[in-house]
């Protein structure tokens, strides 16, 4: 399956995506936007999904636009954030005017794009001194049971990218600056299951692969003691943010 097809697969699991995916720490988002050489007023969230990152961008004096290739995701986003403008598009083909934005950001999305084409297109819509921000929430696999979960549910393209050389950003952008924040999210059984169900690998997996994941996850969650309806666990995350200017 191509990156394009994988990237539009999430609309089939919009409810799970909204329930299972974490939001982004405000400090990481602020640090990502701080690279702009001008006041950030006009911001575009590309690959916005249901608006997990978009919600962190909304604020007084800001005009936020959410762009995604999947109309089903944008429908959910619009219902949650009616003050945000939405449009169908991709990082390689933005429905925006030249030099119209102060910042373009992508949450959990850069691994779906063609870096050279996307970099050039984003530079086109940025004003001088604007910033490209990339951010990912990654499970902290230094915790043994989290590493075990990753083996069960399969490493994503994002996790492989972050653990490897990091994102490739092309001209005319310079070298990206990285920032990391460690944090925990309190999750119950249903939220963990929704998080797994929202992953592209799970959505596009065969029936046999899904059964394997479901069985392994059930065993792990039971061992973690998440059997009662009100049982929760602190799930460790690392948020990795990059910013670059051109």
Tab-separated table of C-alpha atoms in Angstrom:
chain	number	residue	atom	x	y	z
A	1	UNK	CA	0.000	0.000	0.000
A	2	UNK	CA	1.327	3.442	-0.905
A	3	UNK	CA	1.961	6.222	1.607
A	4	UNK	CA	-0.912	8.148	0.029
A	5	UNK	CA	-3.350	5.294	0.556
A	6	UNK	CA	-2.090	4.673	4.081
A	7	UNK	CA	-2.410	8.351	4.892
A	8	UNK	CA	-6.089	8.396	3.918
A	9	UNK	CA	-6.903	5.149	5.738
A	10	UNK	CA	-7.592	6.902	9.052
A	11	UNK	CA	-11.059	8.063	8.002
A	12	UNK	CA	-12.195	4.460	8.478
A	13	UNK	CA	-11.315	4.750	12.185
A	14	UNK	CA	-12.165	8.356	13.010
A	15	UNK	CA	-13.856	7.502	16.325
A	16	UNK	CA	-10.912	5.404	17.492
A	17	UNK	CA	-8.461	8.100	16.368
A	18	UNK	CA	-10.265	10.790	18.336
A	19	UNK	CA	-10.544	8.626	21.477
A	20	UNK	CA	-7.160	6.937	21.378
A	21	UNK	CA	-4.646	9.482	20.108
A	22	UNK	CA	-3.048	11.812	22.676
A	23	UNK	CA	-2.939	15.582	22.472
A	24	UNK	CA	0.383	17.457	22.379
A	25	UNK	CA	2.117	19.097	25.356
A	26	UNK	CA	1.713	22.872	25.142
A	27	UNK	CA	5.403	23.409	25.916
A	28	UNK	CA	6.425	21.326	22.892
A	29	UNK	CA	4.048	23.195	20.590
A	30	UNK	CA	5.223	26.585	21.885
A	31	UNK	CA	8.861	25.616	21.415
A	32	UNK	CA	8.160	24.493	17.849
A	33	UNK	CA	6.514	27.806	16.938
A	34	UNK	CA	9.161	29.897	18.699
A	35	UNK	CA	11.475	29.525	15.708
A	36	UNK	CA	9.451	31.994	13.653
A	37	UNK	CA	11.150	35.331	13.053
A	38	UNK	CA	7.834	37.183	13.238
A	39	UNK	CA	4.670	37.069	15.300
A	40	UNK	CA	2.756	33.909	14.479
A	41	UNK	CA	-0.763	34.861	13.401
A	42	UNK	CA	-1.571	32.603	10.446
A	43	UNK	CA	-0.925	28.894	11.023
A	44	UNK	CA	-1.658	25.840	8.902
A	45	UNK	CA	-1.924	22.353	10.383
A	46	UNK	CA	-1.266	19.893	7.542
A	47	UNK	CA	-2.417	16.298	7.971
A	48	UNK	CA	-4.583	17.647	10.763
A	49	UNK	CA	-6.734	14.534	11.214
A	50	UNK	CA	-9.393	15.102	13.868
A	51	UNK	CA	-7.552	18.135	15.234
A	52	UNK	CA	-5.307	16.814	18.002
A	53	UNK	CA	-2.565	19.313	17.142
A	54	UNK	CA	-4.961	21.918	15.742
A	55	UNK	CA	-6.554	22.377	19.167
A	56	UNK	CA	-3.172	23.294	20.642
A	57	UNK	CA	-2.650	25.945	17.957
A	58	UNK	CA	-5.912	27.810	18.463
A	59	UNK	CA	-5.548	31.026	20.450
A	60	UNK	CA	-6.347	34.719	20.549
A	61	UNK	CA	-5.047	36.536	17.515
A	62	UNK	CA	-4.423	33.353	15.556
A	63	UNK	CA	-6.019	32.301	12.292
A	64	UNK	CA	-5.711	28.525	12.062
A	65	UNK	CA	-6.386	26.443	8.947
A	66	UNK	CA	-6.567	22.645	9.048
A	67	UNK	CA	-5.720	20.649	5.929
A	68	UNK	CA	-6.068	16.898	5.468
A	69	UNK	CA	-6.538	14.548	2.498
A	70	UNK	CA	-9.399	12.752	4.278
A	71	UNK	CA	-12.768	14.541	4.370
A	72	UNK	CA	-14.075	12.244	7.125
A	73	UNK	CA	-11.314	13.408	9.463
A	74	UNK	CA	-11.968	17.059	8.634
A	75	UNK	CA	-15.675	16.612	9.370
A	76	UNK	CA	-14.842	15.483	12.903
A	77	UNK	CA	-12.333	18.317	13.293
A	78	UNK	CA	-14.871	20.921	12.184
A	79	UNK	CA	-17.405	19.687	14.734
A	80	UNK	CA	-14.817	19.914	17.529
A	81	UNK	CA	-13.213	23.190	16.417
A	82	UNK	CA	-15.787	25.236	14.474
A	83	UNK	CA	-13.547	28.319	14.591
A	84	UNK	CA	-10.936	26.593	12.407
A	85	UNK	CA	-11.062	26.761	8.607
A	86	UNK	CA	-10.673	23.402	6.856
A	87	UNK	CA	-9.648	22.326	3.372
A	88	UNK	CA	-8.756	19.102	1.600
A	89	UNK	CA	-5.134	18.987	0.547
A	90	UNK	CA	-1.673	17.589	1.181
A	91	UNK	CA	1.755	18.922	2.095
A	92	UNK	CA	2.749	18.561	-1.545
A	93	UNK	CA	-0.314	20.460	-2.813
A	94	UNK	CA	-1.557	23.149	-0.427
A	95	UNK	CA	-4.685	25.126	-1.361
A	96	UNK	CA	-3.095	28.320	-0.051
A	97	UNK	CA	-1.757	31.529	-1.534
A	98	UNK	CA	1.937	32.252	-1.827
A	99	UNK	CA	3.544	33.910	1.247
A	100	UNK	CA	0.275	33.756	3.199
A	101	UNK	CA	1.311	31.900	6.367
A	102	UNK	CA	3.587	32.438	9.368
A	103	UNK	CA	3.865	28.759	10.285
A	104	UNK	CA	3.111	25.385	8.725
A	105	UNK	CA	3.046	22.451	11.124
A	106	UNK	CA	2.545	18.702	10.792
A	107	UNK	CA	1.690	16.391	13.691
A	108	UNK	CA	2.336	12.665	13.170
A	109	UNK	CA	2.349	13.342	9.421
A	110	UNK	CA	5.739	14.153	7.868
A	111	UNK	CA	6.539	10.455	7.382
A	112	UNK	CA	3.640	10.339	4.888
A	113	UNK	CA	5.019	13.054	2.601
A	114	UNK	CA	7.620	13.389	-0.129
A	115	UNK	CA	10.201	15.558	1.690
A	116	UNK	CA	11.553	17.445	-1.316
A	117	UNK	CA	8.173	18.286	-2.854
A	118	UNK	CA	6.571	19.100	0.500
A	119	UNK	CA	9.474	21.311	1.591
A	120	UNK	CA	9.262	23.358	-1.605
A	121	UNK	CA	5.467	23.684	-1.394
A	122	UNK	CA	5.527	24.707	2.277
A	123	UNK	CA	8.245	27.278	1.584
A	124	UNK	CA	5.982	28.697	-1.135
A	125	UNK	CA	3.162	29.481	1.293
A	126	UNK	CA	5.364	30.756	4.137
A	127	UNK	CA	6.129	34.419	4.613
A	128	UNK	CA	9.802	35.405	5.026
A	129	UNK	CA	10.950	34.261	8.463
A	130	UNK	CA	8.163	31.689	8.723
A	131	UNK	CA	8.643	28.309	10.377
A	132	UNK	CA	8.065	24.681	9.444
A	133	UNK	CA	7.235	22.640	12.547
A	134	UNK	CA	7.123	18.848	12.775
A	135	UNK	CA	5.987	17.019	15.897
A	136	UNK	CA	5.385	13.424	16.979
A	137	UNK	CA	4.107	11.733	20.113
A	138	UNK	CA	6.123	8.524	20.504
A	139	UNK	CA	5.616	5.771	23.073
A	140	UNK	CA	8.558	5.697	25.504
A	141	UNK	CA	9.894	2.183	25.011
A	142	UNK	CA	12.435	2.494	27.807
A	143	UNK	CA	9.577	1.099	29.917
A	144	UNK	CA	9.573	-2.695	29.400
A	145	UNK	CA	5.836	-3.211	29.029
A	146	UNK	CA	5.648	-0.367	26.518
A	147	UNK	CA	8.414	-1.994	24.467
A	148	UNK	CA	6.457	-5.250	24.635
A	149	UNK	CA	3.338	-3.462	23.391
A	150	UNK	CA	5.298	-2.082	20.461
A	151	UNK	CA	6.346	-5.592	19.477
A	152	UNK	CA	2.713	-6.682	19.573
A	153	UNK	CA	1.221	-3.821	17.589
A	154	UNK	CA	4.110	-3.327	15.114
A	155	UNK	CA	6.370	-0.284	14.866
A	156	UNK	CA	4.913	2.539	12.802
A	157	UNK	CA	6.717	4.457	10.083
A	158	UNK	CA	6.883	7.435	12.465
A	159	UNK	CA	8.544	5.428	15.216
A	160	UNK	CA	11.075	3.983	12.805
A	161	UNK	CA	11.842	7.471	11.488
A	162	UNK	CA	12.349	9.020	14.941
A	163	UNK	CA	14.515	6.146	16.159
A	164	UNK	CA	16.595	6.396	12.980
A	165	UNK	CA	18.018	9.454	11.274
A	166	UNK	CA	15.025	11.705	11.925
A	167	UNK	CA	12.928	13.599	9.383
A	168	UNK	CA	14.426	14.698	6.092
A	169	UNK	CA	13.679	18.343	5.321
A	170	UNK	CA	14.807	19.651	1.951
A	171	UNK	CA	15.793	23.026	0.489
A	172	UNK	CA	15.138	25.847	0.927
A	173	UNK	CA	14.942	24.995	4.641
A	174	UNK	CA	18.045	24.900	6.793
A	175	UNK	CA	18.938	22.339	9.433
A	176	UNK	CA	16.098	21.509	11.814
A	177	UNK	CA	16.368	22.089	15.559
A	178	UNK	CA	15.063	19.248	17.751
A	179	UNK	CA	13.314	19.446	21.117
A	180	UNK	CA	12.113	16.539	23.304
A	181	UNK	CA	9.641	16.445	26.188
A	182	UNK	CA	8.925	13.393	28.359
A	183	UNK	CA	5.464	13.051	29.886
A	184	UNK	CA	2.783	10.528	30.860
A	185	UNK	CA	-0.827	10.094	29.849
A	186	UNK	CA	-3.335	8.395	32.130
A	187	UNK	CA	-5.112	5.729	30.082
A	188	UNK	CA	-7.683	3.031	30.742
A	189	UNK	CA	-8.225	-0.176	28.823
A	190	UNK	CA	-10.675	1.317	26.330
A	191	UNK	CA	-8.349	4.211	25.503
A	192	UNK	CA	-5.404	1.888	24.893
A	193	UNK	CA	-7.535	-0.297	22.640
A	194	UNK	CA	-8.734	2.786	20.732
A	195	UNK	CA	-5.153	3.995	20.334
A	196	UNK	CA	-4.174	0.688	18.752
A	197	UNK	CA	-7.295	0.608	16.562
A	198	UNK	CA	-6.447	4.076	15.232
A	199	UNK	CA	-3.066	3.040	13.834
A	200	UNK	CA	-2.715	2.703	10.079
A	201	UNK	CA	-1.024	-0.690	10.394
A	202	UNK	CA	-4.018	-2.056	12.317
A	203	UNK	CA	-6.609	-0.422	10.043
A	204	UNK	CA	-5.059	-1.940	6.910
A	205	UNK	CA	-4.022	-5.285	8.456
A	206	UNK	CA	-5.428	-8.633	7.395
A	207	UNK	CA	-7.970	-10.365	9.622
A	208	UNK	CA	-5.292	-12.772	10.838
A	209	UNK	CA	-2.920	-9.942	11.756
A	210	UNK	CA	-5.666	-8.103	13.588
A	211	UNK	CA	-6.511	-11.207	15.605
A	212	UNK	CA	-2.832	-11.635	16.502
A	213	UNK	CA	-2.627	-8.018	17.669
A	214	UNK	CA	-5.917	-8.222	19.584
A	215	UNK	CA	-4.891	-11.428	21.379
A	216	UNK	CA	-1.454	-10.124	22.331
A	217	UNK	CA	-2.834	-6.788	23.484
A	218	UNK	CA	-5.551	-8.433	25.584
A	219	UNK	CA	-2.964	-10.581	27.360
A	220	UNK	CA	-0.723	-7.586	28.069
A	221	UNK	CA	-3.530	-5.335	29.285
A	222	UNK	CA	-4.785	-8.066	31.616
A	223	UNK	CA	-1.281	-8.509	33.037
A	224	UNK	CA	-1.079	-4.756	33.651
A	225	UNK	CA	-4.165	-5.044	35.859
A	226	UNK	CA	-6.519	-3.058	33.658
A	227	UNK	CA	-9.455	-5.388	34.232
A	228	UNK	CA	-11.803	-3.132	36.216
A	229	UNK	CA	-13.711	-0.409	34.380
A	230	UNK	CA	-12.054	2.349	36.431
A	231	UNK	CA	-8.498	0.935	36.301
A	232	UNK	CA	-5.885	3.196	34.702
A	233	UNK	CA	-2.171	3.275	34.044
A	234	UNK	CA	0.332	6.058	33.374
A	235	UNK	CA	1.461	5.591	29.803
A	236	UNK	CA	4.903	7.155	29.151
A	237	UNK	CA	5.402	9.257	26.021
A	238	UNK	CA	8.163	11.296	24.465
A	239	UNK	CA	7.115	14.221	22.278
A	240	UNK	CA	9.744	15.039	19.658
A	241	UNK	CA	9.428	18.384	17.872
A	242	UNK	CA	11.483	19.873	15.054
A	243	UNK	CA	11.504	23.369	13.629
A	244	UNK	CA	13.193	24.792	10.562
A	245	UNK	CA	13.149	28.126	8.752
A	246	UNK	CA	13.981	29.210	5.235
